[in-house]
Tab-separated table of C-alpha atoms and ligand atoms in Angstrom:
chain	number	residue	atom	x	y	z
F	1440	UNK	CA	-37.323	-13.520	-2.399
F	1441	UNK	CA	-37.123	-14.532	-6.115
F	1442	UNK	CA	-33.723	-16.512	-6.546
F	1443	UNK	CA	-31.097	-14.980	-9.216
F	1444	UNK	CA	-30.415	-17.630	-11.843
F	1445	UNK	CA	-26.222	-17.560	-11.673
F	1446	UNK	CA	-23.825	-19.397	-14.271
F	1447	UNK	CA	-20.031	-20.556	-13.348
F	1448	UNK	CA	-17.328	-20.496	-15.663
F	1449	UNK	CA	-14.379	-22.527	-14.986
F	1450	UNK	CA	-16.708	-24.974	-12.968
F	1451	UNK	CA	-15.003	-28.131	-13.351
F	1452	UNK	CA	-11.336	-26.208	-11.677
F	1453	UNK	CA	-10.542	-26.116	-8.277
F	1454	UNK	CA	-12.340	-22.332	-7.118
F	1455	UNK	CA	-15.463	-23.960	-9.661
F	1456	UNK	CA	-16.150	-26.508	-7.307
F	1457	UNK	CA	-15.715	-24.007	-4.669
F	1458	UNK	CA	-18.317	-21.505	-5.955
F	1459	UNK	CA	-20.536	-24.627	-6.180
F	1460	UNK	CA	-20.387	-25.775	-2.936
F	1461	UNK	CA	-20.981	-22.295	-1.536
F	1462	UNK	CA	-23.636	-21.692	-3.495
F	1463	UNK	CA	-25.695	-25.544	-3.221
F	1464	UNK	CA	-27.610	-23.345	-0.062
F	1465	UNK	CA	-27.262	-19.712	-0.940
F	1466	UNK	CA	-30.232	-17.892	-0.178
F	1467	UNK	CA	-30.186	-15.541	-3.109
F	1468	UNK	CA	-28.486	-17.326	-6.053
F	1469	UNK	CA	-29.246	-20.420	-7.791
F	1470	UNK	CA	-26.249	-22.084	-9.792
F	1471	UNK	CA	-28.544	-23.227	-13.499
F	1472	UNK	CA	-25.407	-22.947	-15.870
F	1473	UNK	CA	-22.099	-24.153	-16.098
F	1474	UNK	CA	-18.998	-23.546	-18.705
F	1475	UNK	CA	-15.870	-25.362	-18.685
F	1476	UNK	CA	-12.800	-26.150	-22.243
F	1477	UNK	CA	-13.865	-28.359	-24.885
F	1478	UNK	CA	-12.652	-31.424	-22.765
F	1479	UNK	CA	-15.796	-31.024	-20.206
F	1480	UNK	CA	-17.927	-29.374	-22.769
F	1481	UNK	CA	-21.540	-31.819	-23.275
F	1482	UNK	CA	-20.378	-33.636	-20.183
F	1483	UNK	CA	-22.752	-33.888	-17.460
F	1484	UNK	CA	-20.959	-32.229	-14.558
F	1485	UNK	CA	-20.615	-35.093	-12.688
F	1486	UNK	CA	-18.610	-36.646	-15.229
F	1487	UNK	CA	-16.327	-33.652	-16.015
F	1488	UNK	CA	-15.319	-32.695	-13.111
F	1489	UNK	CA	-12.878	-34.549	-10.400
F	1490	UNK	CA	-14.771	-33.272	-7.461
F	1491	UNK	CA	-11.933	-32.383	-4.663
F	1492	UNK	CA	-13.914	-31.264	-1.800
F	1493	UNK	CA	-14.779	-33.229	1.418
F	1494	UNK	CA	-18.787	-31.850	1.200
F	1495	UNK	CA	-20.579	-34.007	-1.916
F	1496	UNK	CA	-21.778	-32.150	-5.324
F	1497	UNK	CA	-24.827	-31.048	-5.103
F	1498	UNK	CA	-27.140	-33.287	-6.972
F	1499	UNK	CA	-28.707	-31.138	-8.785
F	1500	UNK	CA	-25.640	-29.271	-10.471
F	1501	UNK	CA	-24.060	-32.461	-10.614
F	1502	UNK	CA	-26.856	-33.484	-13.592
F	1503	UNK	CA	-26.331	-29.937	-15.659
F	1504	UNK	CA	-23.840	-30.371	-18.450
F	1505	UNK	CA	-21.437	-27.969	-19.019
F	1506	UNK	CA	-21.263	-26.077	-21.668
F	1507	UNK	CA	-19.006	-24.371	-23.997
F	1508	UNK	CA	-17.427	-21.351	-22.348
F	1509	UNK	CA	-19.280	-18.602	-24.812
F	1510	UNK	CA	-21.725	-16.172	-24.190
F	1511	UNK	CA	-25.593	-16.244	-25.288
F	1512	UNK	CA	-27.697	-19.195	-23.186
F	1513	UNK	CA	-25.479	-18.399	-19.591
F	1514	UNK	CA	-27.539	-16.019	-17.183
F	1515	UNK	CA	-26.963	-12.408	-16.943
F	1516	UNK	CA	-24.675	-13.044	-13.452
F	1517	UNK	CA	-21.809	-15.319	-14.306
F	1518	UNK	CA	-18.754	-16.197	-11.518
F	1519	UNK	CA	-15.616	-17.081	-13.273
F	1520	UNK	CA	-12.952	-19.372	-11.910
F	1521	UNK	CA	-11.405	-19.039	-15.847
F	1522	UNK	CA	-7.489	-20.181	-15.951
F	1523	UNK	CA	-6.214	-17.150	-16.534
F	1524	UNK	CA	-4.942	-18.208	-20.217
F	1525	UNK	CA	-8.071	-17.698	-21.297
F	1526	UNK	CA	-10.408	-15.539	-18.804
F	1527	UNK	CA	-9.222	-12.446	-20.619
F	1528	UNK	CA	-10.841	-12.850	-24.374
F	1529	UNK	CA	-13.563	-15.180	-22.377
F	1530	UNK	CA	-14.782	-12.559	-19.960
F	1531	UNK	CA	-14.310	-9.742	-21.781
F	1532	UNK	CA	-16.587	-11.435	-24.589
F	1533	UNK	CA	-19.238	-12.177	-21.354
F	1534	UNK	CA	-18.780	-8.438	-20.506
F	1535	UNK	CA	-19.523	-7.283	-24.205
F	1536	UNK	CA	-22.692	-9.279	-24.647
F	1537	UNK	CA	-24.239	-7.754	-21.487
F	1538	UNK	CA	-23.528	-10.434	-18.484
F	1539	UNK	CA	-22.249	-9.447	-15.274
F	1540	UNK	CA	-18.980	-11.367	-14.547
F	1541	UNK	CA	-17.360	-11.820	-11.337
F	1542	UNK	CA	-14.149	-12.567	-11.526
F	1543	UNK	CA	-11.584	-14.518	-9.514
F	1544	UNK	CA	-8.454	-14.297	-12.644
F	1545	UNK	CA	-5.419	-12.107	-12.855
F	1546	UNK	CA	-6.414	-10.532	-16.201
F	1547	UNK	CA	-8.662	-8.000	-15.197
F	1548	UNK	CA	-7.398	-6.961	-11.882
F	1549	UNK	CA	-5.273	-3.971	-12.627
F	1550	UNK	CA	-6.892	-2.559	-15.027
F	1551	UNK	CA	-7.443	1.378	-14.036
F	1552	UNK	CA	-11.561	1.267	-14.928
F	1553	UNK	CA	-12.113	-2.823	-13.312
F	1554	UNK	CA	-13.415	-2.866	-9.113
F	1555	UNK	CA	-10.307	-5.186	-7.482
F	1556	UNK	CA	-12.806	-5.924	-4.574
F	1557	UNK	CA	-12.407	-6.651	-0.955
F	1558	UNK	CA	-16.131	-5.385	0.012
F	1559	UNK	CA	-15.137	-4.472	3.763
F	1560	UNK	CA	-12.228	-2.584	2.436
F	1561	UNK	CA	-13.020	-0.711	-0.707
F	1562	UNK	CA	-17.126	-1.075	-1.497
F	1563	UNK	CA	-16.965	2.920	-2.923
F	1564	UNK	CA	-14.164	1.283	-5.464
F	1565	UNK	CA	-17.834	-0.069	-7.419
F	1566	UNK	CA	-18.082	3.648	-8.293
F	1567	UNK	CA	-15.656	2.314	-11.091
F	1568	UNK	CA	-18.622	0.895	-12.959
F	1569	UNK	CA	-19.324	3.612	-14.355
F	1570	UNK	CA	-16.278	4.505	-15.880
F	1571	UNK	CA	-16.148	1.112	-17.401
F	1572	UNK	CA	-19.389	1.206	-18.992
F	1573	UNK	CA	-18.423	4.634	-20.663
F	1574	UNK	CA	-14.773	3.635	-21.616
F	1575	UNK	CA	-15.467	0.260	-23.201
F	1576	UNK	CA	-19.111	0.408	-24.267
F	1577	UNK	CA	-19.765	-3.011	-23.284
F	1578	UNK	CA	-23.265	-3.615	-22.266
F	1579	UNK	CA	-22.577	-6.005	-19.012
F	1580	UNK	CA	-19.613	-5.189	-16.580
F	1581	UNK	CA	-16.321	-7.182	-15.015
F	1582	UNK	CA	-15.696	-6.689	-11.456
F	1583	UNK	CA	-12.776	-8.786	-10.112
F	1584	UNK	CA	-11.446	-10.097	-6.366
F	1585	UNK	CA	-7.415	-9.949	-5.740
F	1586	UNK	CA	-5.260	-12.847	-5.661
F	1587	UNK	CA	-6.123	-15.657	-3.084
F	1588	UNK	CA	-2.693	-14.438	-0.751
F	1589	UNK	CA	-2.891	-10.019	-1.437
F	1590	UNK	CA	-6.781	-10.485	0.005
F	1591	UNK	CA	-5.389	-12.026	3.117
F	1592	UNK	CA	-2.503	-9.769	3.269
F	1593	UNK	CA	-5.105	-6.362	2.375
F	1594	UNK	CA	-7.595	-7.718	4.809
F	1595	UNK	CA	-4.953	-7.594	7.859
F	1596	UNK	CA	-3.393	-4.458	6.315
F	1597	UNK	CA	-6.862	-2.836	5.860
F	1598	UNK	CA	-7.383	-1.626	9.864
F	1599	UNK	CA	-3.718	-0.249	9.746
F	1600	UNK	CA	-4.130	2.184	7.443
F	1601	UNK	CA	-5.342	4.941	10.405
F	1602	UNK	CA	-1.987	4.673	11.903
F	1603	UNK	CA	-0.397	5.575	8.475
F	1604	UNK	CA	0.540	2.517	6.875
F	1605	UNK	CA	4.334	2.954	5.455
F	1606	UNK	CA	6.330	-0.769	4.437
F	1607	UNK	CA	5.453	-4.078	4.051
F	1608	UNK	CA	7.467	-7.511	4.361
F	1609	UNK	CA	5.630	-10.226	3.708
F	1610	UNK	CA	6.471	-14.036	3.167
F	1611	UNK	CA	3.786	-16.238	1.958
F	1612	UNK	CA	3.473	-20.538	2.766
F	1613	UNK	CA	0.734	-20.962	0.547
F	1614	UNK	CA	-1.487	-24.145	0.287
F	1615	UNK	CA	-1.852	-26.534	-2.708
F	1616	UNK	CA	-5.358	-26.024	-3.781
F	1617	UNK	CA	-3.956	-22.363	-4.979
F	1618	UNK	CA	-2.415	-24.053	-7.861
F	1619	UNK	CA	-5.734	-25.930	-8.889
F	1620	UNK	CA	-6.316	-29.116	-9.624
F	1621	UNK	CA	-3.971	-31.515	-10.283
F	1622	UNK	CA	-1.811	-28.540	-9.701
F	1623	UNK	CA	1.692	-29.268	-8.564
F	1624	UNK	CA	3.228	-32.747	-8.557
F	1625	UNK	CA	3.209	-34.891	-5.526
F	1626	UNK	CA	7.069	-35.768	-6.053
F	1627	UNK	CA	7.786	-31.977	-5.667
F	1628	UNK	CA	5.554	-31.198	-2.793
F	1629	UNK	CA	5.935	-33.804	-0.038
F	1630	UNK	CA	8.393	-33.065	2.458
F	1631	UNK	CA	9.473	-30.093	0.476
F	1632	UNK	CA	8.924	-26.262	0.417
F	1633	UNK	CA	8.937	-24.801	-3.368
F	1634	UNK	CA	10.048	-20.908	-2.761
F	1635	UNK	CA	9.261	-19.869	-6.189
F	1636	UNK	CA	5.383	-19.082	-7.129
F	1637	UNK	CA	5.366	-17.539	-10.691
F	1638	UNK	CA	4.364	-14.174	-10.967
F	1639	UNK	CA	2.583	-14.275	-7.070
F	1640	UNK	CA	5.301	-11.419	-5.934
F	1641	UNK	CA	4.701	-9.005	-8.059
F	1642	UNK	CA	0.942	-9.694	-7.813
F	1643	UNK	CA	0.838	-8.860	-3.836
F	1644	UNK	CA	2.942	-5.723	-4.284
F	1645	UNK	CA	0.593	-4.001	-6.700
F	1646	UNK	CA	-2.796	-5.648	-5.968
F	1647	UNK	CA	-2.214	-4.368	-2.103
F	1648	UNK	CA	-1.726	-0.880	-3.186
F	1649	UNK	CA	-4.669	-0.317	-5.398
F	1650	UNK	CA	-6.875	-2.864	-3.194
F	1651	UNK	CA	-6.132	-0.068	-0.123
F	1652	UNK	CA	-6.456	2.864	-2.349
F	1653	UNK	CA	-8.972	5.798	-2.384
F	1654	UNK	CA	-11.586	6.829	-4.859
F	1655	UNK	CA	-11.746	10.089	-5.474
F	1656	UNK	CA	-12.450	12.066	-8.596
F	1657	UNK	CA	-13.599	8.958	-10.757
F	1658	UNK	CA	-10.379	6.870	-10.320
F	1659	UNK	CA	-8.640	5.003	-7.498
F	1660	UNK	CA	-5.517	6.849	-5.999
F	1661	UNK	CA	-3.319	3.694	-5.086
F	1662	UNK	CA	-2.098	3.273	-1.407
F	1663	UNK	CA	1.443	4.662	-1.223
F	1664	UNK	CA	2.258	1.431	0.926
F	1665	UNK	CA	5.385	-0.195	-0.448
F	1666	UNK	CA	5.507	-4.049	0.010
F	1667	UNK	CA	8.196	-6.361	-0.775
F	1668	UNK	CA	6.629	-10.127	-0.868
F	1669	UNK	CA	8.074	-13.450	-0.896
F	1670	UNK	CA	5.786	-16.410	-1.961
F	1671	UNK	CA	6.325	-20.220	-1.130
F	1672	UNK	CA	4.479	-23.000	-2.117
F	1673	UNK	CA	4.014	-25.515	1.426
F	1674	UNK	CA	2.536	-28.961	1.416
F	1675	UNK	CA	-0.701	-27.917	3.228
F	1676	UNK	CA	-4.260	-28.365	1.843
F	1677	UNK	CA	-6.069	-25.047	2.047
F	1678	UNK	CA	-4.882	-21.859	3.746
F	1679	UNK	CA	-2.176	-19.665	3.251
F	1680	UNK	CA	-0.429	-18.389	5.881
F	1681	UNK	CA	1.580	-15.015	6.136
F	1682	UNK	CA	4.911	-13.778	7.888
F	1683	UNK	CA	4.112	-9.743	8.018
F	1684	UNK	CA	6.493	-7.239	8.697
F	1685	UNK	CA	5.199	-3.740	8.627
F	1686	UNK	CA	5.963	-0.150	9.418
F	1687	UNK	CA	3.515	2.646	10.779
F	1688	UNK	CA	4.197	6.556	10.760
F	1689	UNK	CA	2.628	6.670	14.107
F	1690	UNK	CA	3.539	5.013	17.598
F	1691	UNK	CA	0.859	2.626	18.410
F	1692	UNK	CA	0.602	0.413	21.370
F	1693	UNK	CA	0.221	-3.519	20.655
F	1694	UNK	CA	-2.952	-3.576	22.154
F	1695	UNK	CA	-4.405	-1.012	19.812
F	1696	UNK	CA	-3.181	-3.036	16.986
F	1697	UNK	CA	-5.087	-5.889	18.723
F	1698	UNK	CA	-8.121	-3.711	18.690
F	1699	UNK	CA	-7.449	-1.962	15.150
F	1700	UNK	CA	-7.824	-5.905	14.162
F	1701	UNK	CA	-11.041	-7.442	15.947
F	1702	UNK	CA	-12.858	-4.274	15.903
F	1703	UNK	CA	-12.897	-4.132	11.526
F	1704	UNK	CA	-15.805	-4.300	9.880
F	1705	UNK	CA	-17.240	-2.971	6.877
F	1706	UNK	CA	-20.341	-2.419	4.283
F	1707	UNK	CA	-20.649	-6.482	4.046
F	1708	UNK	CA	-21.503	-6.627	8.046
F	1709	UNK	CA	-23.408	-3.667	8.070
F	1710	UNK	CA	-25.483	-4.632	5.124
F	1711	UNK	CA	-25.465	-8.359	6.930
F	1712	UNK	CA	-24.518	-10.335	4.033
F	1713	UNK	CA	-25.192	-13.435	3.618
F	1714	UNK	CA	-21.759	-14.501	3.339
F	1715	UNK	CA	-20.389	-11.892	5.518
F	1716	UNK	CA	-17.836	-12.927	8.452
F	1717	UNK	CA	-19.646	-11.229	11.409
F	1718	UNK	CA	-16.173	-10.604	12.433
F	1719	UNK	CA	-14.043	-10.649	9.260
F	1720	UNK	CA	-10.485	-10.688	11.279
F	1721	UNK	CA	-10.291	-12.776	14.199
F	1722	UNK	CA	-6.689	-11.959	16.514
F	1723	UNK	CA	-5.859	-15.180	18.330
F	1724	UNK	CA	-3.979	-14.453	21.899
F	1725	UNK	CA	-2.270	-18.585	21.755
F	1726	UNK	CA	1.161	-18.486	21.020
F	1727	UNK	CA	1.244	-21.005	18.139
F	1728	UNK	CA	-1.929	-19.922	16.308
F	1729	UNK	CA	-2.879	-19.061	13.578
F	1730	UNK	CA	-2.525	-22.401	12.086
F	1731	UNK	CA	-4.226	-23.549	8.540
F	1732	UNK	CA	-5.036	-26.985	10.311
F	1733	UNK	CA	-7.150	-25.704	13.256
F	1734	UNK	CA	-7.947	-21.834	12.173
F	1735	UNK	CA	-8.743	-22.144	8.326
F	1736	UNK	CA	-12.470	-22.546	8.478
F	1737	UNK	CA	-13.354	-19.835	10.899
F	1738	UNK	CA	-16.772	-17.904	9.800
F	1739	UNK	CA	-17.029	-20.469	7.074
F	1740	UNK	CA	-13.905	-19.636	5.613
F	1741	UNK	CA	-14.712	-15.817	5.117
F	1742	UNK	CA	-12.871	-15.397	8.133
F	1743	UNK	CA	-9.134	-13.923	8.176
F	1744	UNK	CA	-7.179	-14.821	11.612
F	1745	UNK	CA	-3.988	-12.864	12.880
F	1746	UNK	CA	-1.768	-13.978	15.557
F	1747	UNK	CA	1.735	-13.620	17.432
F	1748	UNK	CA	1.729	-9.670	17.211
F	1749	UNK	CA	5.105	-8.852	18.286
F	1750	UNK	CA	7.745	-5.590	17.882
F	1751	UNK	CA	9.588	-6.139	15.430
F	1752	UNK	CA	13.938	-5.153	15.512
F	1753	UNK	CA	13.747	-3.975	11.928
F	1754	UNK	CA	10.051	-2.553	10.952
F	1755	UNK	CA	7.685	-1.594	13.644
F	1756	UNK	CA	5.283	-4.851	14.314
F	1757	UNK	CA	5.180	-8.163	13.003
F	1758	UNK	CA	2.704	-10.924	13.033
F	1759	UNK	CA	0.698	-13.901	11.230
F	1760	UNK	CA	-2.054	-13.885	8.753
F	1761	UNK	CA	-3.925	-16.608	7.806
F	1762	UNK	CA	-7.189	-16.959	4.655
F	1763	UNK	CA	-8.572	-19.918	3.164
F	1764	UNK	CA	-7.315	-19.542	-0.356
F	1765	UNK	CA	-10.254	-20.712	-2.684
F	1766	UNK	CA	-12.907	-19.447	-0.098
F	1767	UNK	CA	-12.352	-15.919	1.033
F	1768	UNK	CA	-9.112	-16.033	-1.474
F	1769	UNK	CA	-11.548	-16.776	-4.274
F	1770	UNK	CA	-14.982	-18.167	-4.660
F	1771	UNK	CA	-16.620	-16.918	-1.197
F	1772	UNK	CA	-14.536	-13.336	-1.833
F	1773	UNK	CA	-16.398	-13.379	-5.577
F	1774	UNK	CA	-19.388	-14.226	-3.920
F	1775	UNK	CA	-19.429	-11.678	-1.197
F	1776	UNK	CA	-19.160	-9.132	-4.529
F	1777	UNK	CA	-21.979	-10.109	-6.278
F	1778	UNK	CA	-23.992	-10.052	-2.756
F	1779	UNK	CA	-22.968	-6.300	-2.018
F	1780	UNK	CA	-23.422	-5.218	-5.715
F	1781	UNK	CA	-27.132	-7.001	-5.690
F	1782	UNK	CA	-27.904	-4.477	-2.334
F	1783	UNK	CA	-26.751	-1.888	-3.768
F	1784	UNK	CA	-28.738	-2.283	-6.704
F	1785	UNK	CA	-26.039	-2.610	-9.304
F	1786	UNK	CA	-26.800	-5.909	-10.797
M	869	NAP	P1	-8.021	-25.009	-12.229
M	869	NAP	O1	-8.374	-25.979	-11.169
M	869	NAP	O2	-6.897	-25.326	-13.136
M	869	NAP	O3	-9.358	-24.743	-13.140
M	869	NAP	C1	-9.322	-24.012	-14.355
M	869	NAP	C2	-10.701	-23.974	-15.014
M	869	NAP	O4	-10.581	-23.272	-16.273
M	869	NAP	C3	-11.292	-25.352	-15.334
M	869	NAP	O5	-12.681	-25.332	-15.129
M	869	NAP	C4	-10.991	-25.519	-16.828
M	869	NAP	O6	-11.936	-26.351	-17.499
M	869	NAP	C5	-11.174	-24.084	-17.298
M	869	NAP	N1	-10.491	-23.884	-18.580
M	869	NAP	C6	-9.185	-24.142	-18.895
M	869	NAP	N2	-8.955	-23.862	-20.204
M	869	NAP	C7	-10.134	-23.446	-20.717
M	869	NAP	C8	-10.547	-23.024	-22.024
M	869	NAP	N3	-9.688	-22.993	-23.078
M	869	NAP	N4	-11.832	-22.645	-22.191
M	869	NAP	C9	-12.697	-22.668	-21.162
M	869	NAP	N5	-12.375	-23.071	-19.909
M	869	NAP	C10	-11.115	-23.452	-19.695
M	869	NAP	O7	-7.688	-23.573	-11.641
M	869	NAP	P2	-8.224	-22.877	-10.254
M	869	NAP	O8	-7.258	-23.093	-9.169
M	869	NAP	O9	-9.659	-23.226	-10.068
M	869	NAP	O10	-8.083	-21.328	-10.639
M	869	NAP	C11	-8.995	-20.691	-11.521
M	869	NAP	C12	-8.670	-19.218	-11.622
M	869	NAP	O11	-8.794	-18.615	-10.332
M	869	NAP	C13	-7.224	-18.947	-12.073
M	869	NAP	O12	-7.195	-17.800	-12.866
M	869	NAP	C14	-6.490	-18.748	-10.757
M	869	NAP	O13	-5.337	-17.967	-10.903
M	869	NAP	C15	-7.546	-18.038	-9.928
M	869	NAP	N6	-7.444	-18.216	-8.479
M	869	NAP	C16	-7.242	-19.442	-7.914
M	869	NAP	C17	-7.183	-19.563	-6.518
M	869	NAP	C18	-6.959	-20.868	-5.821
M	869	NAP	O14	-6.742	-20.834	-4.583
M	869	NAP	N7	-6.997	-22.014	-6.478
M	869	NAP	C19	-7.362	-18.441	-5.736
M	869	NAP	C20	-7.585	-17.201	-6.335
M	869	NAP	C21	-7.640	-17.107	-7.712
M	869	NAP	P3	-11.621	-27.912	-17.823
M	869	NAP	O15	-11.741	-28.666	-16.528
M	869	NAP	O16	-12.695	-28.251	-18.798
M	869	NAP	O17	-10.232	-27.989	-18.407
């Protein structure tokens, strides 16, 4: 099979080296261009980038220099890991001049006519394509993946949904790498917990709604779910981790909740995916899992675990969640997109 030529914007930031490492053996997609500010711009990569992850650069991106962040030379498939000061005017400018961007910013997200992806949970949300192309007349398209902590929260919430899905609690310990790179000072962090994350509350609440939503007559009806989130920075590397509380219109046994969880799958596993989970939640029977330290990199970090299911005195259930943040919270999550949009013959 011919390899797709891919470019990353954002590829010197913490979910750019991400998309490169995932991609340094994809089978489909070959990283050939890279866009970064003006402070990496007609550096070679290896030189503009402060490479954070315990796998080495690939040595062949590491020799591409990066180039300004501006349409024309990039390939028609470009992954953005944009800060999201300036992914709005940057992708939307991709997005005009034809490309395909996939991306992993807040910008885009809730707009009515943009895909806010989680492929084993909403692939008919791509339907939304076409609307876009009509309503904004640009020539390529922007389809977008949720916020590193709502896809781990939507993924566990996803299988629930059949036993009518009512309230949410959730509170978040999220991981360092989700504030990039050098992200947030080492004097606040150690020994500490930060419970303020700006703007991360009010993304879960809304992001979880339309990520669970249905299409139907060329839009997507949200979920009526209400969720109340609180977020928490924790000094962990990668992984968040999730307190959920939630409440079902039906009685359901723990053990079907169990099964509602491992049994999930969706278009990505039937399609087999290269990046696919071949079971995308994972329920862990130990008492004291899931843990980021032990649990994170299940299914190559495409893998969402759940643990401690228990009744809970207030909602109905509550357990643990647990994603990788800048893998199936970001650059694998973007990555899984562009695979199920290449199947189904949309790029
Ligand atoms: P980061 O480490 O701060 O990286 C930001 C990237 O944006 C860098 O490549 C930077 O290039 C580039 N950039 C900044 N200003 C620019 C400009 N004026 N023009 C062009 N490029 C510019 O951030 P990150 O953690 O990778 O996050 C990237 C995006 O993904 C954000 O929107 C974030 O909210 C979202 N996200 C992050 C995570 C996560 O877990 N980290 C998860 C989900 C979503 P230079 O190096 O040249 O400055």
């Amino acid at each position: 099979m011919a390899q797709i030529e891919v470019g990353i914007l954002g590829a010197t930031g913490m979910v750019g080296q991400q998309f490169i490492a995932l991609l340094a053996t994809h089978p489909w997609f070959t990283v050939t261009w890279l866009g970064a500010s003006q402070r990496s711009e007609g550096k070679a990569y290896r030189d503009a980038a402060a490479w954070r992850l315990p796998t080495p650069a690939p040595e062949d991106v590491s020799k591409l220099v990066v180039n300004q962040a501006a349409p024309g030379k990039a390939p028609k498939l470009v992954f953005s890991g944009l800060d999201s000061g300036v992914a709005g005017e940057i992708e939307g400018a991709f997005a005009n001049a034809g490309h395909f961007v996939i991306s992993n910013s807040k910008n885009y997200r809730m707009d009515a006519i943009v895909p806010l992806m989680i492929p084993e949970v909403n692939a008919d949300h791509l339907k939304l394509l076409d609307a876009q192309a009509a309503a904004r007349g640009w020539k390529g398209r922007i389809v977008t993946n949720p916020n590193c902590s709502t896809i781990v929260l939507s993924m566990a919430l996803a299988p629930l949904r059949q036993f009518g899905l009512e309230t949410v609690m959730v509170t978040t310990l999220q991981a360092i790498s989700g504030a990039g790179y050098p992200g947030v000072p080492s004097w606040d962090i150690l020994g500490n917990v930060i419970p303020f994350i700006d703007g991360e509350e009010e993304k879960i609440e809304s992001e979880t709604q339309k990520i669970l939503g249905t299409f139907a007559g060329g839009a997507v009806v949200p979920h009526p779910v209400v969720v109340s989130a609180t977020t928490t920075r924790v000094p962990v590397h990668d992984g968040h981790t999730e307190s959920v509380s939630v409440k079902l219109a039906q009685n359901v046994t723990p053990e079907a909740l169990i099964d509602a969880f491992n049994s999930f799958r969706g278009r990505p596993q039937e399609l087999k995916l290269p990046s696919a989970p071949p079971q995308p939640l994972v329920y862990l029977t130990e008492r004291n899992r899931p843990q980021p330290a032990l649990d994170v990199n299940r299914g190559g970090g495409m893998t969402v675990t759940v643990g401690r299911l228990r009744s809970c005195p207030v909602l109905d259930y509550k357990f643990i969640a647990l994603g990788h943040n800048t893998i199936r919270g970001a650059a694998g999550a973007a990555i899984l997109n562009a695979e199920l949009m290449h199947r189904e013959g949309i790029l």
